[in-house]
Short mmCIF file of C-alpha atoms in Angstrom, two decimals:
data_model
loop_
_atom_site.label_atom_id
_atom_site.label_comp_id
_atom_site.label_asym_id
_atom_site.label_seq_id
_atom_site.Cartn_x
_atom_site.Cartn_y
_atom_site.Cartn_z
CA UNK A 1 4.53 5.59 11.49
CA UNK A 2 2.03 6.33 8.65
CA UNK A 3 -1.48 6.44 9.54
CA UNK A 4 -3.79 5.17 6.96
CA UNK A 5 -7.62 5.10 6.74
CA UNK A 6 -9.14 2.50 4.52
CA UNK A 7 -12.59 3.12 3.51
CA UNK A 8 -14.54 -0.40 3.00
CA UNK A 9 -13.49 -3.68 4.44
CA UNK A 10 -14.77 -6.04 1.86
CA UNK A 11 -12.85 -7.28 -0.97
CA UNK A 12 -10.88 -4.31 -2.04
CA UNK A 13 -10.79 -3.48 1.57
CA UNK A 14 -9.08 -6.89 2.47
CA UNK A 15 -6.40 -6.06 -0.13
CA UNK A 16 -5.85 -2.65 1.16
CA UNK A 17 -5.87 -3.65 4.70
CA UNK A 18 -3.28 -6.54 3.97
CA UNK A 19 -0.76 -4.44 1.97
CA UNK A 20 -0.92 -1.43 4.23
CA UNK A 21 0.03 -3.94 7.20
CA UNK A 22 2.70 -5.34 5.16
CA UNK A 23 4.11 -1.75 4.72
CA UNK A 24 4.18 -1.29 8.44
CA UNK A 25 1.43 1.22 8.48
CA UNK A 26 -1.05 1.95 11.45
CA UNK A 27 -4.45 0.86 9.59
CA UNK A 28 -7.77 2.08 10.49
CA UNK A 29 -10.32 0.14 8.51
CA UNK A 30 -14.08 1.75 8.17
CA UNK A 31 -17.39 0.10 7.15
CA UNK A 32 -20.92 0.32 7.67
CA UNK A 33 -21.16 -3.53 8.04
CA UNK A 34 -19.58 -4.33 11.59
CA UNK A 35 -18.98 -7.84 10.34
CA UNK A 36 -17.01 -6.72 7.20
CA UNK A 37 -14.40 -9.40 6.14
CA UNK A 38 -11.34 -7.36 6.65
CA UNK A 39 -12.35 -5.75 10.08
CA UNK A 40 -10.09 -7.91 12.09
CA UNK A 41 -7.19 -7.42 9.84
CA UNK A 42 -6.70 -3.55 10.55
CA UNK A 43 -5.26 -2.18 13.85
CA UNK A 44 -8.54 -0.51 14.34
CA UNK A 45 -11.91 -1.05 12.88
CA UNK A 46 -14.83 1.60 13.07
CA UNK A 47 -18.39 0.94 12.06
CA UNK A 48 -19.71 4.08 10.63
CA UNK A 49 -21.74 5.78 8.04
CA UNK A 50 -19.48 7.66 5.60
CA UNK A 51 -22.04 10.64 5.35
CA UNK A 52 -22.07 11.02 9.28
CA UNK A 53 -19.64 14.06 8.88
CA UNK A 54 -19.33 14.94 12.48
CA UNK A 55 -17.92 11.41 12.81
CA UNK A 56 -15.83 11.18 9.84
CA UNK A 57 -13.75 14.43 9.81
CA UNK A 58 -11.75 13.64 12.83
CA UNK A 59 -10.81 10.50 11.18
CA UNK A 60 -9.58 12.23 8.09
CA UNK A 61 -7.69 14.90 10.21
CA UNK A 62 -5.94 11.97 12.10
CA UNK A 63 -4.93 9.93 8.75
CA UNK A 64 -1.97 10.86 6.68
CA UNK A 65 -3.61 9.24 3.76
CA UNK A 66 -7.04 8.04 2.68
CA UNK A 67 -7.55 5.01 0.59
CA UNK A 68 -11.31 4.34 -0.73
CA UNK A 69 -11.71 0.52 -1.21
CA UNK A 70 -15.25 0.87 -2.57
CA UNK A 71 -16.96 1.44 -5.80
CA UNK A 72 -19.92 3.42 -4.65
CA UNK A 73 -20.01 6.56 -6.51
CA UNK A 74 -21.79 8.79 -3.98
CA UNK A 75 -19.73 7.30 -1.31
CA UNK A 76 -16.73 8.24 -3.02
CA UNK A 77 -17.75 11.76 -3.82
CA UNK A 78 -18.14 12.32 -0.24
CA UNK A 79 -14.83 10.95 0.56
CA UNK A 80 -13.35 13.17 -1.88
CA UNK A 81 -15.15 16.10 -0.31
CA UNK A 82 -13.76 15.46 3.16
CA UNK A 83 -10.37 15.13 1.81
CA UNK A 84 -10.50 18.51 0.15
CA UNK A 85 -11.93 20.14 3.44
CA UNK A 86 -9.44 18.70 5.74
CA UNK A 87 -6.34 18.87 3.36
CA UNK A 88 -6.20 14.85 3.66
CA UNK A 89 -4.57 12.99 0.75
CA UNK A 90 -7.00 10.80 -0.75
CA UNK A 91 -5.63 8.07 -3.11
CA UNK A 92 -8.36 7.78 -5.52
CA UNK A 93 -9.05 9.37 -9.02
CA UNK A 94 -12.61 10.35 -8.97
CA UNK A 95 -12.52 11.73 -12.79
CA UNK A 96 -10.92 8.35 -13.98
CA UNK A 97 -13.51 6.41 -11.88
CA UNK A 98 -16.35 8.17 -13.45
CA UNK A 99 -15.29 6.96 -16.86
CA UNK A 100 -14.26 3.50 -15.72
CA UNK A 101 -17.62 2.65 -13.53
CA UNK A 102 -19.36 2.69 -17.18
CA UNK A 103 -18.67 0.37 -19.53
CA UNK A 104 -20.23 2.38 -22.30
CA UNK A 105 -18.19 5.42 -21.32
CA UNK A 106 -15.04 3.29 -21.18
CA UNK A 107 -15.81 1.82 -24.75
CA UNK A 108 -16.20 5.46 -26.11
CA UNK A 109 -12.75 6.45 -24.70
CA UNK A 110 -11.19 3.44 -26.17
CA UNK A 111 -12.66 3.83 -29.66
CA UNK A 112 -11.97 7.64 -29.54
CA UNK A 113 -8.41 6.65 -29.13
CA UNK A 114 -8.20 3.80 -31.32
CA UNK A 115 -7.15 1.24 -28.78
CA UNK A 116 -7.90 -2.52 -29.80
CA UNK A 117 -11.13 -3.71 -28.55
CA UNK A 118 -13.56 -6.62 -29.06
CA UNK A 119 -16.15 -6.10 -31.91
CA UNK A 120 -19.31 -4.76 -30.76
CA UNK A 121 -22.78 -6.51 -31.14
CA UNK A 122 -24.43 -6.65 -33.76
CA UNK A 123 -21.44 -6.24 -35.77
CA UNK A 124 -19.81 -9.29 -34.75
CA UNK A 125 -20.18 -13.06 -34.76
CA UNK A 126 -21.85 -15.42 -32.03
CA UNK A 127 -21.07 -16.20 -29.39
CA UNK A 128 -21.16 -12.67 -27.54
CA UNK A 129 -20.63 -11.93 -24.08
CA UNK A 130 -23.49 -9.68 -22.11
CA UNK A 131 -22.24 -7.34 -19.27
CA UNK A 132 -24.15 -4.81 -17.04
CA UNK A 133 -22.80 -1.36 -17.75
CA UNK A 134 -22.23 -0.12 -14.11
CA UNK A 135 -21.14 -3.22 -12.31
CA UNK A 136 -17.86 -4.78 -11.75
CA UNK A 137 -17.07 -8.44 -11.42
CA UNK A 138 -19.09 -11.20 -12.79
CA UNK A 139 -22.58 -10.24 -11.47
CA UNK A 140 -25.23 -10.68 -14.51
CA UNK A 141 -22.55 -11.64 -17.00
CA UNK A 142 -23.75 -14.02 -19.64
CA UNK A 143 -22.50 -15.82 -22.67
CA UNK A 144 -25.14 -15.81 -25.51
CA UNK A 145 -25.00 -17.94 -28.69
CA UNK A 146 -27.82 -16.58 -30.78
CA UNK A 147 -30.26 -13.63 -31.01
CA UNK A 148 -32.90 -15.21 -29.13
CA UNK A 149 -30.55 -15.57 -26.10
CA UNK A 150 -29.56 -11.88 -26.26
CA UNK A 151 -33.13 -10.68 -26.77
CA UNK A 152 -34.07 -12.82 -23.54
CA UNK A 153 -31.32 -11.66 -21.53
CA UNK A 154 -32.21 -7.86 -22.49
CA UNK A 155 -36.00 -8.62 -21.58
CA UNK A 156 -35.02 -10.06 -18.21
CA UNK A 157 -32.70 -7.18 -17.59
CA UNK A 158 -34.54 -4.38 -19.06
CA UNK A 159 -33.72 -2.06 -16.30
CA UNK A 160 -29.97 -2.42 -16.77
CA UNK A 161 -28.04 -0.86 -19.38
CA UNK A 162 -26.12 -3.65 -21.18
CA UNK A 163 -22.65 -3.82 -22.96
CA UNK A 164 -22.62 -6.65 -25.87
CA UNK A 165 -19.29 -7.68 -27.67
CA UNK A 166 -18.00 -10.56 -29.23
CA UNK A 167 -16.58 -13.37 -27.07
CA UNK A 168 -13.11 -14.18 -27.32
CA UNK A 169 -11.28 -17.25 -26.37
CA UNK A 170 -7.75 -16.79 -24.98
CA UNK A 171 -5.72 -15.89 -21.98
CA UNK A 172 -6.64 -12.79 -19.81
CA UNK A 173 -4.09 -10.69 -18.60
CA UNK A 174 -4.22 -7.55 -15.86
CA UNK A 175 -1.86 -4.72 -15.31
CA UNK A 176 -1.94 -2.05 -12.46
CA UNK A 177 -1.12 1.44 -13.30
CA UNK A 178 -0.05 3.73 -10.59
CA UNK A 179 0.33 7.50 -11.22
CA UNK A 180 0.39 11.03 -9.80
CA UNK A 181 -0.83 12.66 -13.32
CA UNK A 182 2.75 13.01 -14.50
CA UNK A 183 4.80 9.92 -13.71
CA UNK A 184 3.24 6.36 -14.27
CA UNK A 185 4.53 3.17 -12.86
CA UNK A 186 3.79 -0.54 -14.17
CA UNK A 187 4.55 -2.98 -11.61
CA UNK A 188 3.92 -6.27 -13.00
CA UNK A 189 1.59 -8.09 -15.71
CA UNK A 190 -0.35 -11.01 -14.34
CA UNK A 191 -2.75 -13.71 -15.81
CA UNK A 192 -6.52 -13.68 -14.55
CA UNK A 193 -8.19 -17.06 -14.69
CA UNK A 194 -11.98 -17.27 -14.12
CA UNK A 195 -14.40 -19.78 -13.21
CA UNK A 196 -17.57 -21.01 -14.82
CA UNK A 197 -19.28 -18.01 -13.81
CA UNK A 198 -16.47 -15.41 -15.10
CA UNK A 199 -15.39 -14.59 -11.61
CA UNK A 200 -11.61 -14.53 -11.00
CA UNK A 201 -10.62 -17.77 -9.34
CA UNK A 202 -6.65 -17.71 -9.95
CA UNK A 203 -4.14 -15.05 -10.37
CA UNK A 204 -0.57 -16.16 -11.80
CA UNK A 205 1.99 -13.67 -11.08
CA UNK A 206 3.98 -12.85 -13.31
CA UNK A 207 1.90 -13.92 -16.28
CA UNK A 208 3.76 -16.34 -18.90
CA UNK A 209 3.48 -14.37 -21.96
CA UNK A 210 5.19 -13.54 -25.12
CA UNK A 211 7.55 -10.51 -25.66
CA UNK A 212 5.35 -8.80 -27.99
CA UNK A 213 2.30 -9.36 -26.02
CA UNK A 214 4.17 -7.93 -23.02
CA UNK A 215 5.22 -4.81 -25.10
CA UNK A 216 1.60 -4.31 -26.42
CA UNK A 217 0.31 -4.48 -22.66
CA UNK A 218 2.91 -1.81 -21.77
CA UNK A 219 1.88 0.21 -24.57
CA UNK A 220 -1.69 0.14 -23.92
CA UNK A 221 -1.07 1.03 -20.17
CA UNK A 222 1.09 3.95 -21.25
CA UNK A 223 -1.46 5.36 -23.46
CA UNK A 224 -4.40 4.96 -21.08
CA UNK A 225 -2.25 6.52 -18.36
CA UNK A 226 -1.72 9.66 -20.47
CA UNK A 227 -5.03 9.92 -21.48
CA UNK A 228 -6.62 9.67 -17.98
CA UNK A 229 -3.55 11.38 -16.34
CA UNK A 230 -4.12 8.89 -13.40
CA UNK A 231 -3.60 10.12 -9.91
CA UNK A 232 -3.86 6.92 -8.13
CA UNK A 233 -4.32 3.69 -9.49
CA UNK A 234 -6.33 1.90 -12.21
CA UNK A 235 -6.10 -1.52 -13.54
CA UNK A 236 -6.40 -2.75 -17.24
CA UNK A 237 -7.79 -6.32 -18.32
CA UNK A 238 -7.28 -7.55 -21.94
CA UNK A 239 -7.53 -10.76 -23.71
CA UNK A 240 -5.09 -12.43 -25.81
CA UNK A 241 -6.36 -13.50 -29.40
CA UNK A 242 -3.65 -15.10 -31.95
CA UNK A 243 -1.01 -12.94 -30.27
CA UNK A 244 -2.91 -9.57 -30.38
CA UNK A 245 -4.27 -8.19 -27.23
CA UNK A 246 -7.94 -6.79 -26.93
CA UNK A 247 -8.90 -4.35 -24.37
CA UNK A 248 -11.66 -5.53 -22.21
CA UNK A 249 -12.05 -2.95 -19.50
CA UNK A 250 -10.37 -0.74 -17.01
CA UNK A 251 -11.26 0.01 -13.20
CA UNK A 252 -10.01 3.16 -11.43
CA UNK A 253 -9.70 1.75 -8.07
CA UNK A 254 -7.60 -0.49 -6.20
CA UNK A 255 -8.46 -3.99 -7.41
CA UNK A 256 -8.47 -7.39 -5.45
CA UNK A 257 -6.65 -10.35 -5.76
CA UNK A 258 -3.57 -8.83 -8.38
CA UNK A 259 -1.72 -6.53 -5.86
CA UNK A 260 -1.30 -9.07 -3.20
CA UNK A 261 -0.12 -11.64 -5.99
CA UNK A 262 2.36 -9.03 -7.43
CA UNK A 263 3.62 -8.36 -3.74
CA UNK A 264 4.49 -11.98 -3.35
CA UNK A 265 6.08 -12.19 -6.58
CA UNK A 266 8.18 -8.84 -6.74
CA UNK A 267 8.06 -7.49 -3.37
CA UNK A 268 6.45 -4.60 -4.72
CA UNK A 269 3.61 -3.07 -2.48
CA UNK A 270 1.01 -0.93 -4.51
CA UNK A 271 -0.47 0.56 -1.48
CA UNK A 272 3.21 1.53 -0.43
CA UNK A 273 3.81 3.04 -4.01
CA UNK A 274 0.35 4.90 -3.99
CA UNK A 275 1.19 6.47 -0.57
CA UNK A 276 4.97 7.38 -1.52
CA UNK A 277 3.11 9.59 -4.64
CA UNK A 278 0.62 11.01 -2.33
CA UNK A 279 3.11 12.13 0.25
CA UNK A 280 5.64 13.35 -2.34
CA UNK A 281 8.33 10.36 -2.10
CA UNK A 282 8.31 9.43 -5.71
CA UNK A 283 12.02 8.82 -5.30
CA UNK A 284 11.50 6.04 -2.99
CA UNK A 285 9.60 3.86 -5.69
CA UNK A 286 11.27 0.79 -7.51
CA UNK A 287 10.02 -1.34 -10.05
CA UNK A 288 11.42 -4.74 -9.38
CA UNK A 289 11.57 -7.76 -11.26
CA UNK A 290 9.82 -11.11 -10.46
CA UNK A 291 11.70 -13.16 -7.77
CA UNK A 292 9.28 -15.91 -7.85
CA UNK A 293 6.00 -17.05 -9.15
CA UNK A 294 2.86 -16.56 -7.05
CA UNK A 295 -0.47 -18.41 -7.36
CA UNK A 296 -3.41 -16.83 -5.67
CA UNK A 297 -6.59 -18.46 -5.46
CA UNK A 298 -9.81 -18.73 -3.30
CA UNK A 299 -10.79 -22.15 -2.01
CA UNK A 300 -14.14 -23.29 -0.02
CA UNK A 301 -14.18 -26.06 1.92
CA UNK A 302 -17.65 -27.76 2.68
CA UNK A 303 -20.21 -30.63 2.06
CA UNK A 304 -17.50 -32.99 1.00
CA UNK A 305 -15.66 -30.52 -1.49
CA UNK A 306 -12.43 -28.51 -1.70
CA UNK A 307 -13.05 -26.13 -4.41
CA UNK A 308 -11.21 -23.56 -6.13
CA UNK A 309 -13.73 -20.80 -6.62
CA UNK A 310 -14.37 -17.31 -7.58
CA UNK A 311 -13.51 -14.16 -5.17
CA UNK A 312 -17.11 -13.46 -4.24
CA UNK A 313 -16.87 -16.22 -1.42
CA UNK A 314 -14.61 -13.84 0.36
CA UNK A 315 -17.39 -11.25 0.75
CA UNK A 316 -19.13 -13.71 3.24
CA UNK A 317 -16.17 -14.13 5.50
CA UNK A 318 -16.11 -13.11 8.97
CA UNK A 319 -13.15 -12.81 11.39
CA UNK A 320 -10.55 -13.08 8.54
CA UNK A 321 -6.92 -13.75 9.85
CA UNK A 322 -3.70 -14.19 8.27
CA UNK A 323 -1.77 -17.65 8.60
CA UNK A 324 1.85 -18.25 7.63
CA UNK A 325 2.57 -21.81 6.39
CA UNK A 326 -1.00 -22.77 6.54
CA UNK A 327 -1.13 -26.60 5.79
CA UNK A 328 2.06 -26.03 3.84
CA UNK A 329 1.05 -23.01 1.65
CA UNK A 330 3.05 -19.80 1.78
CA UNK A 331 0.31 -17.68 3.48
CA UNK A 332 -3.49 -17.59 3.76
CA UNK A 333 -6.15 -15.14 4.66
CA UNK A 334 -8.98 -17.21 5.88
CA UNK A 335 -11.82 -17.42 8.34
CA UNK A 336 -10.41 -21.10 9.34
CA UNK A 337 -10.95 -22.15 13.08
CA UNK A 338 -9.06 -25.21 14.10
CA UNK A 339 -10.55 -28.51 12.85
CA UNK A 340 -13.34 -27.05 10.87
CA UNK A 341 -14.53 -28.55 7.74
CA UNK A 342 -16.69 -25.57 6.59
CA UNK A 343 -14.73 -22.50 5.77
CA UNK A 344 -13.26 -20.03 3.07
CA UNK A 345 -10.01 -18.59 2.27
CA UNK A 346 -7.43 -16.99 0.17
CA UNK A 347 -4.52 -19.52 -0.38
CA UNK A 348 -1.03 -17.88 -1.65
CA UNK A 349 1.72 -20.19 -2.98
CA UNK A 350 5.11 -19.49 -4.63
CA UNK A 351 7.73 -21.34 -6.42
CA UNK A 352 10.46 -20.76 -8.82
CA UNK A 353 8.30 -21.47 -11.52
CA UNK A 354 4.41 -21.76 -12.19
CA UNK A 355 4.62 -25.62 -12.25
CA UNK A 356 6.51 -25.59 -9.09
CA UNK A 357 4.08 -23.37 -7.32
CA UNK A 358 1.03 -25.29 -8.55
CA UNK A 359 2.75 -28.46 -7.48
CA UNK A 360 3.11 -26.92 -3.96
CA UNK A 361 -0.63 -25.99 -4.20
CA UNK A 362 -1.38 -29.63 -4.68
CA UNK A 363 0.66 -30.59 -1.69
CA UNK A 364 -1.28 -28.13 0.34
CA UNK A 365 -4.36 -29.83 -0.73
CA UNK A 366 -3.29 -33.12 0.31
CA UNK A 367 -1.80 -32.11 3.61
CA UNK A 368 -5.01 -30.31 4.37
CA UNK A 369 -7.10 -33.40 3.71
CA UNK A 370 -4.86 -35.61 5.51
CA UNK A 371 -4.71 -33.31 8.77
CA UNK A 372 -8.37 -32.52 8.59
CA UNK A 373 -9.29 -36.29 8.09
CA UNK A 374 -11.01 -35.68 4.72
CA UNK A 375 -9.06 -37.74 2.56
CA UNK A 376 -12.13 -38.90 0.62
CA UNK A 377 -13.34 -35.32 -0.10
CA UNK A 378 -13.42 -34.25 -3.67
CA UNK A 379 -10.99 -31.59 -4.98
CA UNK A 380 -12.40 -29.33 -7.75
CA UNK A 381 -9.93 -27.51 -9.57
#
């Protein structure tokens, strides 16, 4: 049995632990927070400080592979150091991450290689989108409609480097790229749907997109994989504008939400694929077509509301567990306790088509309301 050490048990950690368990691995998860959301999903959980070398090195010696599921640059550098010292395979590309963790550096890379991106302020029309340079997710992201709003934002966030680009309306798509520096694999393109705070609330796998858009996406993925010579994984996010894709950002780390969605759509397990490459078993990797549509979304149940919401809510969960056929859905990762009317969870539904999957989700909502006796609670899509 393969022993995997997952560093970090929050959002990306939940993803990594879930998929590693689906692959049949023995999973040890480590986090400095003893109540990290993913702690109970692993076979073994260790509360530890990554900088405690005396405690960490034996864990690296025991592991066949290590998967950092975090974005802290200093922690990642230390993990990489331990891997080199102990000869343990680290499934993470530090060089690619050094680029992707800065939106400014990413944009410079895109421009240098003439990849399509949204226009950069002030050489664009309003509205514009403002994003902190070194943060992922939706934190401090704002849409501005005039120069005054831009200036107010910059004054309020003057200690944060900010990227400002034209705001584009259109469908957003994501693609993960897995590689060993020479061989690159592109599991599946997914659609990313965000909430009002620009936090991802739903993944549709596979994305329903035109053939020419799919080809553009794969070409962007291939080009970036060759530029970065990726060893591990990175994901690409684009937006479609009049049939042409514009590159929004890349993240050279295991993302949350999309890998589990792709797993339920195709059967491909990205953690298993990364492990195969790390251990020299590339011949076992197969790119599989979609066998069904998967919808992956977070819901929060409390205060008379059932709301589909962004992924940030999972960070506050404790004692997550996996529940099959949870109120009729395919599978859930949730902190629900029997009879509770205050809980959160990841809800996974599947179907032959996107419409069928969505209908299954709505049936899940109705069954949830009925069995919890909350028929009059508001459902917010």
